[in-house]
Amino acid sequence: EERVQPDVFTYNSLLRACERVGDLEAAWGVLKDMRREEGVAPDVWTYNTILACCVGRGDEGSAGEVMYLLNKEGLQPDSVTYDTLVRVYVNAGQQHRAASLVRSLVRNNKWGGGGDDL
């Protein structure tokens, strides 16, 4: 029986489903499975989607872990990453931290976010 080989798009689609229902634990499981699959590596979209799972609960700890893993993989955060991280901070009641991050990003010309989401 021929097995369909999952690729990064397959796993990212599963992560998107986790995000839609806010299931961070399932998202971590998908990432674990993804890492076991030979020839499949997480990309920025992968980590952005896991980060988005942290927004609803304002889970700063998990968001920090996502950012650590993203950097460990040698990937560069993009404007979606930063926008999502700001939303995590806001939902965690850390408006000052969110504002500080935005100021830092603006100062370093890394903020490309559409302010409507804030």
Tab-separated table of C-alpha atoms in Angstrom:
chain	number	residue	atom	x	y	z
A	1	GLU	CA	0.000	0.000	0.000
A	2	GLU	CA	1.392	3.365	-1.018
A	3	ARG	CA	1.687	5.932	1.755
A	4	VAL	CA	1.174	9.619	1.073
A	5	GLN	CA	4.155	11.529	2.409
A	6	PRO	CA	3.123	14.512	4.525
A	7	ASP	CA	5.005	17.717	3.841
A	8	VAL	CA	5.261	21.088	5.555
A	9	PHE	CA	1.937	22.148	3.986
A	10	THR	CA	0.189	19.074	5.404
A	11	TYR	CA	1.442	19.785	8.899
A	12	ASN	CA	0.737	23.510	8.640
A	13	SER	CA	-2.848	22.699	7.644
A	14	LEU	CA	-3.185	20.537	10.751
A	15	LEU	CA	-1.776	23.377	12.831
A	16	ARG	CA	-4.294	25.781	11.311
A	17	ALA	CA	-7.066	23.425	12.462
A	18	CYS	CA	-5.565	23.467	15.967
A	19	GLU	CA	-5.502	27.253	15.889
A	20	ARG	CA	-9.146	27.489	14.836
A	21	VAL	CA	-10.250	25.539	17.903
A	22	GLY	CA	-7.605	27.010	20.218
A	23	ASP	CA	-5.965	23.659	20.971
A	24	LEU	CA	-2.383	24.522	21.868
A	25	GLU	CA	-1.637	21.044	23.227
A	26	ALA	CA	-2.626	19.450	19.914
A	27	ALA	CA	-0.484	22.016	18.079
A	28	TRP	CA	2.570	20.986	20.116
A	29	GLY	CA	1.785	17.369	19.209
A	30	VAL	CA	1.639	18.227	15.508
A	31	LEU	CA	5.009	19.980	15.778
A	32	LYS	CA	6.475	16.913	17.488
A	33	ASP	CA	5.158	14.659	14.703
A	34	MET	CA	6.439	17.085	12.077
A	35	ARG	CA	9.951	16.963	13.497
A	36	ARG	CA	9.937	13.164	13.308
A	37	GLU	CA	9.054	13.217	9.608
A	38	GLU	CA	12.207	12.960	7.529
A	39	GLY	CA	12.686	15.838	5.124
A	40	VAL	CA	10.033	18.050	6.732
A	41	ALA	CA	11.129	21.136	8.643
A	42	PRO	CA	8.990	23.736	10.393
A	43	ASP	CA	8.906	27.154	8.759
A	44	VAL	CA	7.911	30.616	9.994
A	45	TRP	CA	4.273	29.871	9.124
A	46	THR	CA	4.457	26.790	11.377
A	47	TYR	CA	5.615	28.820	14.368
A	48	ASN	CA	3.258	31.726	13.627
A	49	THR	CA	0.325	29.325	13.725
A	50	ILE	CA	1.412	27.776	17.017
A	51	LEU	CA	1.921	31.296	18.374
A	52	ALA	CA	-1.620	32.151	17.289
A	53	CYS	CA	-2.854	29.274	19.474
A	54	CYS	CA	-1.469	31.229	22.447
A	55	VAL	CA	-3.493	34.388	21.727
A	56	GLY	CA	-6.883	33.410	23.126
A	57	ARG	CA	-5.503	32.371	26.478
A	58	GLY	CA	-2.800	35.046	26.612
A	59	ASP	CA	-0.239	32.310	27.195
A	60	GLU	CA	3.022	34.261	27.437
A	61	GLY	CA	5.018	31.234	28.558
A	62	SER	CA	4.137	29.163	25.524
A	63	ALA	CA	4.592	32.207	23.278
A	64	GLY	CA	8.114	32.577	24.660
A	65	GLU	CA	8.796	28.928	23.931
A	66	VAL	CA	7.559	29.375	20.353
A	67	MET	CA	9.852	32.386	19.887
A	68	TYR	CA	12.780	30.414	21.333
A	69	LEU	CA	12.180	27.515	18.933
A	70	LEU	CA	11.751	29.831	15.958
A	71	ASN	CA	15.115	31.443	16.703
A	72	LYS	CA	16.748	28.085	17.456
A	73	GLU	CA	15.693	26.899	13.975
A	74	GLY	CA	17.461	29.934	12.505
A	75	LEU	CA	14.205	31.416	11.236
A	76	GLN	CA	13.471	35.128	11.230
A	77	PRO	CA	10.233	36.408	12.780
A	78	ASP	CA	8.078	38.322	10.308
A	79	SER	CA	5.406	40.993	10.764
A	80	VAL	CA	2.791	38.274	11.409
A	81	THR	CA	4.971	36.869	14.185
A	82	TYR	CA	5.305	40.245	15.861
A	83	ASP	CA	1.629	41.148	15.434
A	84	THR	CA	0.619	37.824	16.979
A	85	LEU	CA	3.063	38.247	19.863
A	86	VAL	CA	1.605	41.691	20.585
A	87	ARG	CA	-1.893	40.143	20.704
A	88	VAL	CA	-0.652	37.478	23.150
A	89	TYR	CA	0.698	40.211	25.442
A	90	VAL	CA	-2.527	42.219	25.241
A	91	ASN	CA	-4.648	39.168	26.082
A	92	ALA	CA	-2.316	38.390	28.982
A	93	GLY	CA	-3.001	41.864	30.381
A	94	GLN	CA	0.528	42.966	29.518
A	95	GLN	CA	-0.352	46.108	27.545
A	96	HIS	CA	2.866	47.826	28.622
A	97	ARG	CA	4.917	44.909	27.315
A	98	ALA	CA	2.939	44.940	24.050
A	99	ALA	CA	3.480	48.688	23.658
A	100	SER	CA	7.184	48.313	24.442
A	101	LEU	CA	7.534	45.628	21.767
A	102	VAL	CA	5.759	47.801	19.186
A	103	ARG	CA	7.949	50.813	20.045
A	104	SER	CA	11.068	48.667	19.690
A	105	LEU	CA	9.909	47.269	16.355
A	106	VAL	CA	9.060	50.720	15.011
A	107	ARG	CA	12.408	52.080	16.197
A	108	ASN	CA	14.207	49.227	14.407
A	109	ASN	CA	12.046	49.454	11.257
A	110	LYS	CA	10.699	45.931	11.783
A	111	TRP	CA	7.053	46.837	12.295
A	112	GLY	CA	5.040	46.324	9.139
A	113	GLY	CA	1.826	45.445	10.918
A	114	GLY	CA	-1.512	46.827	9.933
A	115	GLY	CA	-2.524	48.730	13.033
A	116	ASP	CA	-6.159	47.695	12.596
A	117	ASP	CA	-5.416	44.376	14.294
A	118	LEU	CA	-4.164	46.050	17.448
